[in-house]
Short mmCIF file of C-alpha atoms in Angstrom, two decimals:
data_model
loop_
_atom_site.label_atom_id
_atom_site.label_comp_id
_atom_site.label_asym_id
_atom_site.label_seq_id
_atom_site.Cartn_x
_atom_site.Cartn_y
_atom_site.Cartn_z
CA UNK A 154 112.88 -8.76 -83.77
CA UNK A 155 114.45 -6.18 -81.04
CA UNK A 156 113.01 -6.73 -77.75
CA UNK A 157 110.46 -4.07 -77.10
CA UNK A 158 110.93 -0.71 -74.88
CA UNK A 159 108.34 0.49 -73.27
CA UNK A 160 108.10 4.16 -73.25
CA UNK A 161 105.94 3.90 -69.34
CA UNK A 162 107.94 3.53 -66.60
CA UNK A 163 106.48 2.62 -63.54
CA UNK A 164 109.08 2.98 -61.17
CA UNK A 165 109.57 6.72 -61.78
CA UNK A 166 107.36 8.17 -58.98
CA UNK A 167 110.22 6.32 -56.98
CA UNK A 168 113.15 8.07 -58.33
CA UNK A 169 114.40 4.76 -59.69
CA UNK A 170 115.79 3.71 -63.21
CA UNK A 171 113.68 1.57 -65.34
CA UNK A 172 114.55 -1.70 -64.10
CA UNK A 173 111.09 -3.37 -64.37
CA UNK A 174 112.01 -3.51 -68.31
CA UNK A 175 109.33 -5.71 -69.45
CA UNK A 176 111.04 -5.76 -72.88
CA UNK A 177 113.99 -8.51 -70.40
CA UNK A 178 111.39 -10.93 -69.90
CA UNK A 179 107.86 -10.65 -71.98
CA UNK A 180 108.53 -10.01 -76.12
CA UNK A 181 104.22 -9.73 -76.40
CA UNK A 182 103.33 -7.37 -79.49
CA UNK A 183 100.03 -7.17 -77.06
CA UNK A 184 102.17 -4.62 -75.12
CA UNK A 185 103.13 -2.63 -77.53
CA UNK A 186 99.84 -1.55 -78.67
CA UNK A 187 98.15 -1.77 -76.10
CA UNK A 188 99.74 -0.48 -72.95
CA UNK A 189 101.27 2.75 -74.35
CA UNK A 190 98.46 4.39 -76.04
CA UNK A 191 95.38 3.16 -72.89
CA UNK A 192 94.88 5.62 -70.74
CA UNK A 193 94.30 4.83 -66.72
CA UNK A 194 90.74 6.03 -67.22
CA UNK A 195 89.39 2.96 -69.27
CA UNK A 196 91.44 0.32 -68.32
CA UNK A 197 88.63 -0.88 -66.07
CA UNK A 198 87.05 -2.24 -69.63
CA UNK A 199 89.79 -4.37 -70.04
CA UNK A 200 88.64 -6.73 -66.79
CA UNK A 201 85.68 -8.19 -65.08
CA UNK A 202 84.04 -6.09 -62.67
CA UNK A 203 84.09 -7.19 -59.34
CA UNK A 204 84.43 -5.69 -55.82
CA UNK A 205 86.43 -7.20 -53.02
CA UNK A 206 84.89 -5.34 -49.70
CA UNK A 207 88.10 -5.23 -47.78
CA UNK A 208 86.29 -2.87 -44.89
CA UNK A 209 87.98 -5.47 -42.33
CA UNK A 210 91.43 -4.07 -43.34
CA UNK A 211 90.28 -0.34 -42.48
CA UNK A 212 92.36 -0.49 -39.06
CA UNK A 213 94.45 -3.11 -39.81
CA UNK A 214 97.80 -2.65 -38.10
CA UNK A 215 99.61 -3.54 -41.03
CA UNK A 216 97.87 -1.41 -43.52
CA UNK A 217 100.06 1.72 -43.08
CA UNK A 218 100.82 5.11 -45.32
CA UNK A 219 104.64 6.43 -45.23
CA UNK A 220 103.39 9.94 -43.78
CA UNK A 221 102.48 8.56 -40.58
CA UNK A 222 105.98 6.49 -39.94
CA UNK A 223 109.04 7.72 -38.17
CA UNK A 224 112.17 6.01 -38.36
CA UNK A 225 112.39 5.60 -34.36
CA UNK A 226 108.99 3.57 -34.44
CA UNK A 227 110.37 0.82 -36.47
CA UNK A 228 114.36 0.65 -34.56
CA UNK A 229 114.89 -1.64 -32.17
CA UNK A 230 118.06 -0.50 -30.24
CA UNK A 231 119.90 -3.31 -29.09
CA UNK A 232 122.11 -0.80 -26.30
CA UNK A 233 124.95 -1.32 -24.97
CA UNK A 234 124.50 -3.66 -22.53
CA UNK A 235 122.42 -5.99 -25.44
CA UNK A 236 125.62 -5.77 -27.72
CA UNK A 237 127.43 -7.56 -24.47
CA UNK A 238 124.61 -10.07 -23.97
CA UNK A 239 125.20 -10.77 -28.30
CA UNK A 240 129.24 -11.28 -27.57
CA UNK A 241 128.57 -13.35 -24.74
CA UNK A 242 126.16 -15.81 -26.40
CA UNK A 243 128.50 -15.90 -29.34
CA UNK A 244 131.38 -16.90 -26.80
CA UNK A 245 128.91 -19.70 -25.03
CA UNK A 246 127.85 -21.17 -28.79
CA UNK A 247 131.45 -21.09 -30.21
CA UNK A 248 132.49 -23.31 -26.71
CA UNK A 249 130.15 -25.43 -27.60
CA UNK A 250 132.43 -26.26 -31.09
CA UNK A 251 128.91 -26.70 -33.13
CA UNK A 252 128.65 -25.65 -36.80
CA UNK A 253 126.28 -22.85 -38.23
CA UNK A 254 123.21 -24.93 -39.55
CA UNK A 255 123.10 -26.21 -35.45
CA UNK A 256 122.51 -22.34 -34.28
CA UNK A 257 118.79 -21.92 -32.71
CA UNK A 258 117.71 -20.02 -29.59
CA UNK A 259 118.44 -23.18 -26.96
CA UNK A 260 122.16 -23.22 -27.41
CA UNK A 261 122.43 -18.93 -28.57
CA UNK A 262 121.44 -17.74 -25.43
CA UNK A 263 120.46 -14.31 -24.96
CA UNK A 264 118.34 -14.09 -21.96
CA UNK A 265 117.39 -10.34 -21.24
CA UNK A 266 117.34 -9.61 -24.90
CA UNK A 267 114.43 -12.51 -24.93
CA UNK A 268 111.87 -10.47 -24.63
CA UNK A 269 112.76 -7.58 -26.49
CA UNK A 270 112.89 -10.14 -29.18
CA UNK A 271 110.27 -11.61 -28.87
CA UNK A 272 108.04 -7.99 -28.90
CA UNK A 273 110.16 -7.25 -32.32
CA UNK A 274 108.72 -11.25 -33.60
CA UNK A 275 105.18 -10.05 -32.60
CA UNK A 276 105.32 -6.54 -34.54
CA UNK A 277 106.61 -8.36 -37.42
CA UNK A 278 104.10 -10.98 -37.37
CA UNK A 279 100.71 -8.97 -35.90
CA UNK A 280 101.86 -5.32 -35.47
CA UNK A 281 102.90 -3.25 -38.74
CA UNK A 282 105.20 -6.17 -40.10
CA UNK A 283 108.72 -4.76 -40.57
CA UNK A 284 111.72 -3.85 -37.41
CA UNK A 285 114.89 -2.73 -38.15
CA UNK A 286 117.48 -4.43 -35.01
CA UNK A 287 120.19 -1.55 -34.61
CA UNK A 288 123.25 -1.70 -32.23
CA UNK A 289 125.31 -4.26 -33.62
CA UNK A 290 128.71 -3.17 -35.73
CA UNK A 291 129.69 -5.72 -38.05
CA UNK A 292 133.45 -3.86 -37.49
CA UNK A 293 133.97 -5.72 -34.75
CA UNK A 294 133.76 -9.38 -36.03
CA UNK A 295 135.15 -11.73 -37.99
CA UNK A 296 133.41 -12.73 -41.26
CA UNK A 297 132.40 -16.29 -39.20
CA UNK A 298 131.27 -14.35 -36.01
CA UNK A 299 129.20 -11.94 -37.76
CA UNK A 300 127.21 -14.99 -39.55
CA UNK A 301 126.58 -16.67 -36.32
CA UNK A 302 125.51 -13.85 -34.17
CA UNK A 303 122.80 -13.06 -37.35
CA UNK A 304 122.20 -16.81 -37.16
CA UNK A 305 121.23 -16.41 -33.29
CA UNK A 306 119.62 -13.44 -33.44
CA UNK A 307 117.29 -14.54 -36.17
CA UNK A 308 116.41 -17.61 -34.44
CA UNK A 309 114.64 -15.47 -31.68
CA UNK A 310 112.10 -14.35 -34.79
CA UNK A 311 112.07 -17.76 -37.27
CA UNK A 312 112.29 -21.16 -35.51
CA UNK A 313 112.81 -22.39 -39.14
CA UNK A 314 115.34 -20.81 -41.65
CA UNK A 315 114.61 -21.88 -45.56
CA UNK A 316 116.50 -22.61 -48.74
CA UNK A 317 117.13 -19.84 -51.13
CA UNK A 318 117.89 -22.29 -54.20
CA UNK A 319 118.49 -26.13 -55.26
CA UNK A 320 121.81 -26.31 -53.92
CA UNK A 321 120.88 -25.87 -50.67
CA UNK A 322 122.10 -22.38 -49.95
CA UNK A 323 120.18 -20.86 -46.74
CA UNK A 324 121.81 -17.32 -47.28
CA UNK A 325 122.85 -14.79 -50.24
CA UNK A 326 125.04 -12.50 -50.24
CA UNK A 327 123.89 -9.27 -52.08
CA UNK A 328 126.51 -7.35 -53.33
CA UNK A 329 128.63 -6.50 -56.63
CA UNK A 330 132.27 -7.98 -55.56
CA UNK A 331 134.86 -5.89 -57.23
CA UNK A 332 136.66 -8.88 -57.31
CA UNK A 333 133.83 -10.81 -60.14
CA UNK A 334 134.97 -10.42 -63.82
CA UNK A 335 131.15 -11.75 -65.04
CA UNK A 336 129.81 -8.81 -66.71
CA UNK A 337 127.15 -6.99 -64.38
CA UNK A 338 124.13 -8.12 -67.84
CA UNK A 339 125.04 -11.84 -67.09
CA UNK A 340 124.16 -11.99 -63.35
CA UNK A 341 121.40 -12.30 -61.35
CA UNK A 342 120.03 -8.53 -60.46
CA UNK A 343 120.94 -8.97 -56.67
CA UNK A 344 124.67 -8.72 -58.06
CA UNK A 345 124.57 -5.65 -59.99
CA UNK A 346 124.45 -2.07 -58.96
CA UNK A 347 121.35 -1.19 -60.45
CA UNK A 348 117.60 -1.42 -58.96
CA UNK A 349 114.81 -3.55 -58.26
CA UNK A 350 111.91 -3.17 -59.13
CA UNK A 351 109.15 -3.46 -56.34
CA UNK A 352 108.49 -7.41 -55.93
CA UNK A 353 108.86 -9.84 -52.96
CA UNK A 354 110.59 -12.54 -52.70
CA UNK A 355 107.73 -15.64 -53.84
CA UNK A 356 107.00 -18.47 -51.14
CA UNK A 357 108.37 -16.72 -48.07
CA UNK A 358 107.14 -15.37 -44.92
CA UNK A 359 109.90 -13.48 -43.56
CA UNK A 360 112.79 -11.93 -45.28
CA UNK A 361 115.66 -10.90 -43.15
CA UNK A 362 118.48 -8.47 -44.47
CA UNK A 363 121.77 -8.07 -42.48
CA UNK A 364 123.85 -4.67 -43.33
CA UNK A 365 127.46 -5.81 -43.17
CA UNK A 366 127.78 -2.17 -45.24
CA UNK A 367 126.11 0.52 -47.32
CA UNK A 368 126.69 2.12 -51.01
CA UNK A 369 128.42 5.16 -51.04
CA UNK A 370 125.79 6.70 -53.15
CA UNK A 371 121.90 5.42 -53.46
CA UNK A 372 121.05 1.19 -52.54
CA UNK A 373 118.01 2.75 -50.48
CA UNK A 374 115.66 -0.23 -49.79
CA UNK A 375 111.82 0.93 -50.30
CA UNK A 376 108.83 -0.73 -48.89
CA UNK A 377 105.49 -0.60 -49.33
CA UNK A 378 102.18 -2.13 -47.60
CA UNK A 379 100.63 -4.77 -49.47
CA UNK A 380 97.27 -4.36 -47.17
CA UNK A 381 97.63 -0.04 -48.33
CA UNK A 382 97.73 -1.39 -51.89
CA UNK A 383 95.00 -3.62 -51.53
CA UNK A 384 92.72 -1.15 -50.09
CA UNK A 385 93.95 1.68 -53.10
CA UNK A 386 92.83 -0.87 -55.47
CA UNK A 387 89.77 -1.55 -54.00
CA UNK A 388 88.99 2.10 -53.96
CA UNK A 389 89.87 2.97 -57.52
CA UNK A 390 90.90 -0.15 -59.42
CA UNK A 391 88.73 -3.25 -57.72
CA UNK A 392 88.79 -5.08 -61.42
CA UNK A 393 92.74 -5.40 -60.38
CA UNK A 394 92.34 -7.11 -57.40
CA UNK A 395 90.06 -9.66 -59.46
CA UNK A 396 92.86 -9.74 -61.60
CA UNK A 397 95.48 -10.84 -58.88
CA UNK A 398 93.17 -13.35 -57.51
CA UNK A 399 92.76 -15.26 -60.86
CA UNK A 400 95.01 -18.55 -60.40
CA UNK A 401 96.19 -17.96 -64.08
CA UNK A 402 99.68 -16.10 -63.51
CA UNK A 403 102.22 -18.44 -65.33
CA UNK A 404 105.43 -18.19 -62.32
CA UNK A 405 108.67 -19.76 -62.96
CA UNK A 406 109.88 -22.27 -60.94
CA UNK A 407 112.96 -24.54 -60.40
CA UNK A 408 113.43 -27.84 -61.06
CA UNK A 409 113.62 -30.11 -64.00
CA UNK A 410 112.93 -30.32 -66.61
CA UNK A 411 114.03 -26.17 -67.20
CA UNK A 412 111.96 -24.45 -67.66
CA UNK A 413 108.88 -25.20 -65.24
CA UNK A 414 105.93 -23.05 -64.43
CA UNK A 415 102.65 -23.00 -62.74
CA UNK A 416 99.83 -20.94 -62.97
CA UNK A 417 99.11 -19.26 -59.56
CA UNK A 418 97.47 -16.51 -58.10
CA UNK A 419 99.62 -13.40 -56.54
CA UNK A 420 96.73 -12.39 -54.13
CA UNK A 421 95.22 -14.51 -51.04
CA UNK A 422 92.70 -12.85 -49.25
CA UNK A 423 91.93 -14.41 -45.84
CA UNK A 424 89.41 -12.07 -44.00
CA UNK A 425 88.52 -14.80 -41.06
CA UNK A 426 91.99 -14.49 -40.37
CA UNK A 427 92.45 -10.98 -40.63
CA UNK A 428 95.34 -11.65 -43.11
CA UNK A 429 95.91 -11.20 -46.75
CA UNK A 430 99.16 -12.58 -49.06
CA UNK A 431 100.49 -10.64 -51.74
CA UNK A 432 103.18 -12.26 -53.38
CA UNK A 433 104.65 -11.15 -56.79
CA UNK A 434 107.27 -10.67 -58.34
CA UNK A 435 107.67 -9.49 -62.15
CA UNK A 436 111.19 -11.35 -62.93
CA UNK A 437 109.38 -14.67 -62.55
CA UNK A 438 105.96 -13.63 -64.25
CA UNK A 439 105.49 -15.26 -67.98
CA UNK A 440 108.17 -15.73 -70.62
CA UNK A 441 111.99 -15.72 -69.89
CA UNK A 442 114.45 -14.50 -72.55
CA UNK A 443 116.40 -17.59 -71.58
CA UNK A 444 113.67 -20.13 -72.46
CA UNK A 445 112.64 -17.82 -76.05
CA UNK A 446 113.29 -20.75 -78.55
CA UNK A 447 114.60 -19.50 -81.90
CA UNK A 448 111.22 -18.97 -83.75
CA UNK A 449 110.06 -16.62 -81.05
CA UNK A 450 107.72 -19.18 -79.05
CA UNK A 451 108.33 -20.13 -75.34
CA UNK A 452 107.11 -23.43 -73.57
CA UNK A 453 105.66 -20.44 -70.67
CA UNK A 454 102.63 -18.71 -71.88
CA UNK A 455 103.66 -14.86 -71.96
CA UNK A 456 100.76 -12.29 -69.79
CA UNK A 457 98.08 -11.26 -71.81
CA UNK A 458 97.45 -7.73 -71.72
CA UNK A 459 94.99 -7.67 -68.66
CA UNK A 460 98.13 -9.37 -66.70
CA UNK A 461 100.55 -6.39 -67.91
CA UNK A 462 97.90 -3.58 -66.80
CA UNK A 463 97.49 -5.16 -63.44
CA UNK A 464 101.35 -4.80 -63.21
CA UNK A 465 101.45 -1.41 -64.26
CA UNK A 466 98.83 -0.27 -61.86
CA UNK A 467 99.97 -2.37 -58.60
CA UNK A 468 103.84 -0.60 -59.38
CA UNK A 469 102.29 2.60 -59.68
CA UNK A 470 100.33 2.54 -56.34
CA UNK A 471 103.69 0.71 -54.53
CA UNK A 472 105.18 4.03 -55.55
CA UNK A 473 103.02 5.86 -54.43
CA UNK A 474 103.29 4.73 -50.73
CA UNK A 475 106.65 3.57 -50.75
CA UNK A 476 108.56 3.84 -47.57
CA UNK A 477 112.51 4.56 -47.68
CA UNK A 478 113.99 2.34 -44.46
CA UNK A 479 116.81 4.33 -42.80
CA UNK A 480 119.62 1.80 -42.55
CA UNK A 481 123.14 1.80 -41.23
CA UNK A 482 125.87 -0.76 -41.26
CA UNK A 483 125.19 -3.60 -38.56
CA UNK A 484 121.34 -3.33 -38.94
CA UNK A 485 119.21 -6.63 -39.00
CA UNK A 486 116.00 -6.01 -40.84
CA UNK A 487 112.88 -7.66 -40.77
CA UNK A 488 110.20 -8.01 -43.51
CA UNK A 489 107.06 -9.72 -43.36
CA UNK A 490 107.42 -10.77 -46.92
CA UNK A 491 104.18 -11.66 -47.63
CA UNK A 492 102.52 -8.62 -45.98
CA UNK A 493 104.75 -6.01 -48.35
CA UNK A 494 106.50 -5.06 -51.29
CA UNK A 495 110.02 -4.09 -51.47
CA UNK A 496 112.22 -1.96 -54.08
CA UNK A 497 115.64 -0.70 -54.60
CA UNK A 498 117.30 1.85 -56.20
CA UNK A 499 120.60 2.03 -58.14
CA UNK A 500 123.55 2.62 -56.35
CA UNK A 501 127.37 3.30 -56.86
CA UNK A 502 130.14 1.47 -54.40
CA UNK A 503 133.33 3.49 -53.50
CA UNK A 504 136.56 3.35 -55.64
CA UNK A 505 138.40 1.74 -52.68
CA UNK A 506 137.24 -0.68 -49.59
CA UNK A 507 134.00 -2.77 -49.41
CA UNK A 508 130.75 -1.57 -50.87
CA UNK A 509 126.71 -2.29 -50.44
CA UNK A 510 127.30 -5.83 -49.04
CA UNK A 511 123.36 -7.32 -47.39
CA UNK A 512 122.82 -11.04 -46.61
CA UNK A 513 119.97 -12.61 -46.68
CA UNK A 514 117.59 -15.16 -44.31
CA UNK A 515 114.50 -16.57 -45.00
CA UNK A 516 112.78 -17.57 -41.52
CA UNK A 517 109.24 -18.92 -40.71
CA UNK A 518 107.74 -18.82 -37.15
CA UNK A 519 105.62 -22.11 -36.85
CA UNK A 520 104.07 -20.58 -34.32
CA UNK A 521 102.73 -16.87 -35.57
CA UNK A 522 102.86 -17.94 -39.40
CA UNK A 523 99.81 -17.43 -41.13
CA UNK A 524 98.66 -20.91 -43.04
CA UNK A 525 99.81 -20.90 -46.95
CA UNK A 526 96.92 -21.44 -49.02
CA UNK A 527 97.45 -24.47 -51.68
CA UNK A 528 97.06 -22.66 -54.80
CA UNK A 529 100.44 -20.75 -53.57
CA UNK A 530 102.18 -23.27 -51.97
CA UNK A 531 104.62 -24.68 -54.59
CA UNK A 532 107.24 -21.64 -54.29
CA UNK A 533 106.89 -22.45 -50.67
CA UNK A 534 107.71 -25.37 -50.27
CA UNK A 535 110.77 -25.09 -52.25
CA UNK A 536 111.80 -22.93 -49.31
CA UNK A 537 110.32 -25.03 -46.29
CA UNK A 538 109.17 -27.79 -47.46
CA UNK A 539 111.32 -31.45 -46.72
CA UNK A 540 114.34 -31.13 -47.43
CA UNK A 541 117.82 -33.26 -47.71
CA UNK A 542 120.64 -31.89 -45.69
CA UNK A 543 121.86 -29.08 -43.31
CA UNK A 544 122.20 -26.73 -45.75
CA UNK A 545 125.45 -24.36 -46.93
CA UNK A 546 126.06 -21.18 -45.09
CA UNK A 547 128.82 -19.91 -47.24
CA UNK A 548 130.74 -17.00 -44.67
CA UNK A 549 131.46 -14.45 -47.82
CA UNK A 550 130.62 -13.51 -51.03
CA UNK A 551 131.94 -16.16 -54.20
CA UNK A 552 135.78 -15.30 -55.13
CA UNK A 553 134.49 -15.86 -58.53
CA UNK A 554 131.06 -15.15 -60.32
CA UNK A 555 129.50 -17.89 -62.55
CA UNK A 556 127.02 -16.54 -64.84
CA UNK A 557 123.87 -18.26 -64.50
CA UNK A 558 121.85 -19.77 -67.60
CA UNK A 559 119.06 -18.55 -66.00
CA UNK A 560 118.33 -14.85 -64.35
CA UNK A 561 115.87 -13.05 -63.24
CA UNK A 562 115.33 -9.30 -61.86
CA UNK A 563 115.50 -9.96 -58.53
CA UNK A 564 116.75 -13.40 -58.11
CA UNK A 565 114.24 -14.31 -55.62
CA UNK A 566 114.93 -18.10 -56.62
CA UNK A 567 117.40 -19.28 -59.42
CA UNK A 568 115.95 -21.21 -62.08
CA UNK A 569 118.94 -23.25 -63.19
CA UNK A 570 119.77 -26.63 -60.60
CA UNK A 571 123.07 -26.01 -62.05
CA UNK A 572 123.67 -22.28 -60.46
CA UNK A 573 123.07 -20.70 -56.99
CA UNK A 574 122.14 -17.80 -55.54
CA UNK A 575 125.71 -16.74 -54.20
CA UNK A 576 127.14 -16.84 -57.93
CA UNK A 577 129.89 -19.76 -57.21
CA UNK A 578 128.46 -22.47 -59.06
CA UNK A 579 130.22 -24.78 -56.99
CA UNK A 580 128.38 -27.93 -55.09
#
């Protein structure tokens, strides 16, 4: 049977293309019939009534609305005489003939930048929960330098970096090399030109994003409040938030045997601690086109319909209150993953010279991080939990692109041991 289209897309309040294609990853006839003829105004029959009372999030600093941002209130210039302070700790750390993994904030010294630092780990962690670090151009290095001055910067905001798949990678390059022959349907979405749907990256409390350089058209990252959603859904859709609660989403994970899920919730609601996780991500939600066995049935139980409308009404609020970061080559940006939602739209490289080219960190602050409750812990540890090893920090995007067996929208986490998140498929 041809996998379904739905005619809804929820990603068009955003401007993007309809890259949260649910007909990639969930082949339920339930959809079909169901989500394109229900109208907004009676899905609340289709869930259990409850209401959350999230008054405690009224004046939450990270519960904000686009209208009321301005670029300058989330940059962190770096000035001129910060961008010295950078090139002189790189010059101290490379003296000291360590490799990358070794990189923290004892041997990468930056000591007036410390504090300015330290403010920009505070609004990440307690204030509104994103910073963009601006001063730095990525011009001026060398492939190696570049990595280690984002290595040392990030260790002022993570004291713990974590891995981004089974091989032990603790960074991905984003990008679409010109130089990979692997047709742009075979890999992972990171590696393609087109968008992302609005997810986060599952199991990780702070996602860092280094611009080495931008798109020539489009490749805007969006953003959205998870704590602005929360309280929208309380207001008009509280049966939702039930919904997201209910440890019964089946998430894909890695490991062995392939494929593995669990059944989690996406929503964590801590009110004592004036804190609330939202993590989701619809490229690792129910049945994978990759695990589809030839009589249409999948070992991972596909979302009922209740699931898919919970979906469709979180992307439409995201969009609603999305947030378009104004970035420029050399910026650092930090995410409190858990506290938001992020999105991308399509983009188009230029004919000649490098194109949209991010890397990526995951970091944890032992210190300001929020405890993971145990129903959601199992992505999480995969990222900082024990581990074997240093870890790979490969400098530069794979020469070569091996298509994965396994991909997902925004490849978040592979699901294949055999393949990694930087396309190379070597060990």
């Amino acid at each position: 049977m041809a996998p379904l289209r739905p005619r809804w897309n929820p990603m068009s309040a955003l401007g993007l293309e309809q890259i949260y294609s649910l007909s990639l990853y969930w082949k339920s006839q339930e959809y079909s019939t169901y989500s394109l003829k229900l109208p907004m105004d009676q899905v609340g029959s289709l869930f259990g009534q409850s209401h959350a009372g999230l008054g405690w999030l009224e004046h939450h600093a990270m519960a904000w609305v686009p209208e009321a941002i301005s670029s300058d209130s989330y940059v962190v210039d770096l000035g001129p005489r910060g961008v010295q302070e950078v090139q002189e700790g790189l010059q101290k750390f490379k003296e000291l003939e360590l490799d990358g993994h070794e990189v923290s904030r004892h041997n990468f010294h930056l000591p007036t930048l410390e504090a300015q630092l330290e403010q920009a780990c505070h609004e990440v962690h307690r204030g509104r929960g994103f910073v963009i670090l601006r001063g730095l151009d990525p011009q001026q290095y060398s492939v190696e330098d570049n990595l280690m001055i984002y290595l040392g910067i990030a260790a002022y905001i993570g004291d713990q970096r974590g891995f981004q798949d089974k091989k032990g990678n603790m960074l991905t390059h984003i990008t679409a090399s010109k130089d990979w022959k692997t047709p742009p349907e075979l890999r992972h979405g990171i590696h393609t030109t087109k968008g992302l749907s609005w997810h986060c990256d599952i199991g990780v409390d702070i996602l860092a994003l280094h611009v080495r350089s931008l798109a020539e058209h489009g490749g805007d990252t969006f953003i959205a409040s998870s704590l602005t959603i929360v309280k929208e859904l309380e207001a008009l859709y509280p049966h939702v938030i039930q919904a997201l609660q209910e440890a019964a989403w089946p998430i894909q994970i890695s490991g062995n045997p392939i494929p593995r899920y669990i059944l989690a919730p996406l929503l964590h609601m801590d009110p004592e601690n004036n804190h609330i996780i939202l993590s989701v991500d619809p490229g690792r939600l129910g049945v994978h086109p990759s695990t589809t066995r030839t009589d249409g049935t999948s070992p991972i139980p596909p979302l009922t319909p209740t699931q898919l409308e919970t979906l469709r009404i979180l992307n439409q609020v995201a969009s609603k209150y999305r947030l378009r970061l104004d970035t420029k080559a050399g910026d650092i940006v930090l995410l409190n993953n858990f506290a938001h939602l992020h999105a991308r739209d399509a983009y188009s490289d230029p004919g000649q010279g490098q194109g949209r080219h991010l890397v990526r960190l995951y970091l944890r602050n032992a210190a300001l991080a929020h405890p993971v409750p145990e129903s959601m812990r199992v992505p999480w540890e995969a990222a900082f939990g024990p581990r074997n090893g240093e870890g790979r920090y490969p400098v530069a995007p794979a020469l070569e692109y091996t298509a994965p067996r396994y991909t997902a929208g925004s490849a978040a986490f592979p699901l294949d041991d055999n393949d990694d998140v930087n396309g190379d498929g070597t060990a």
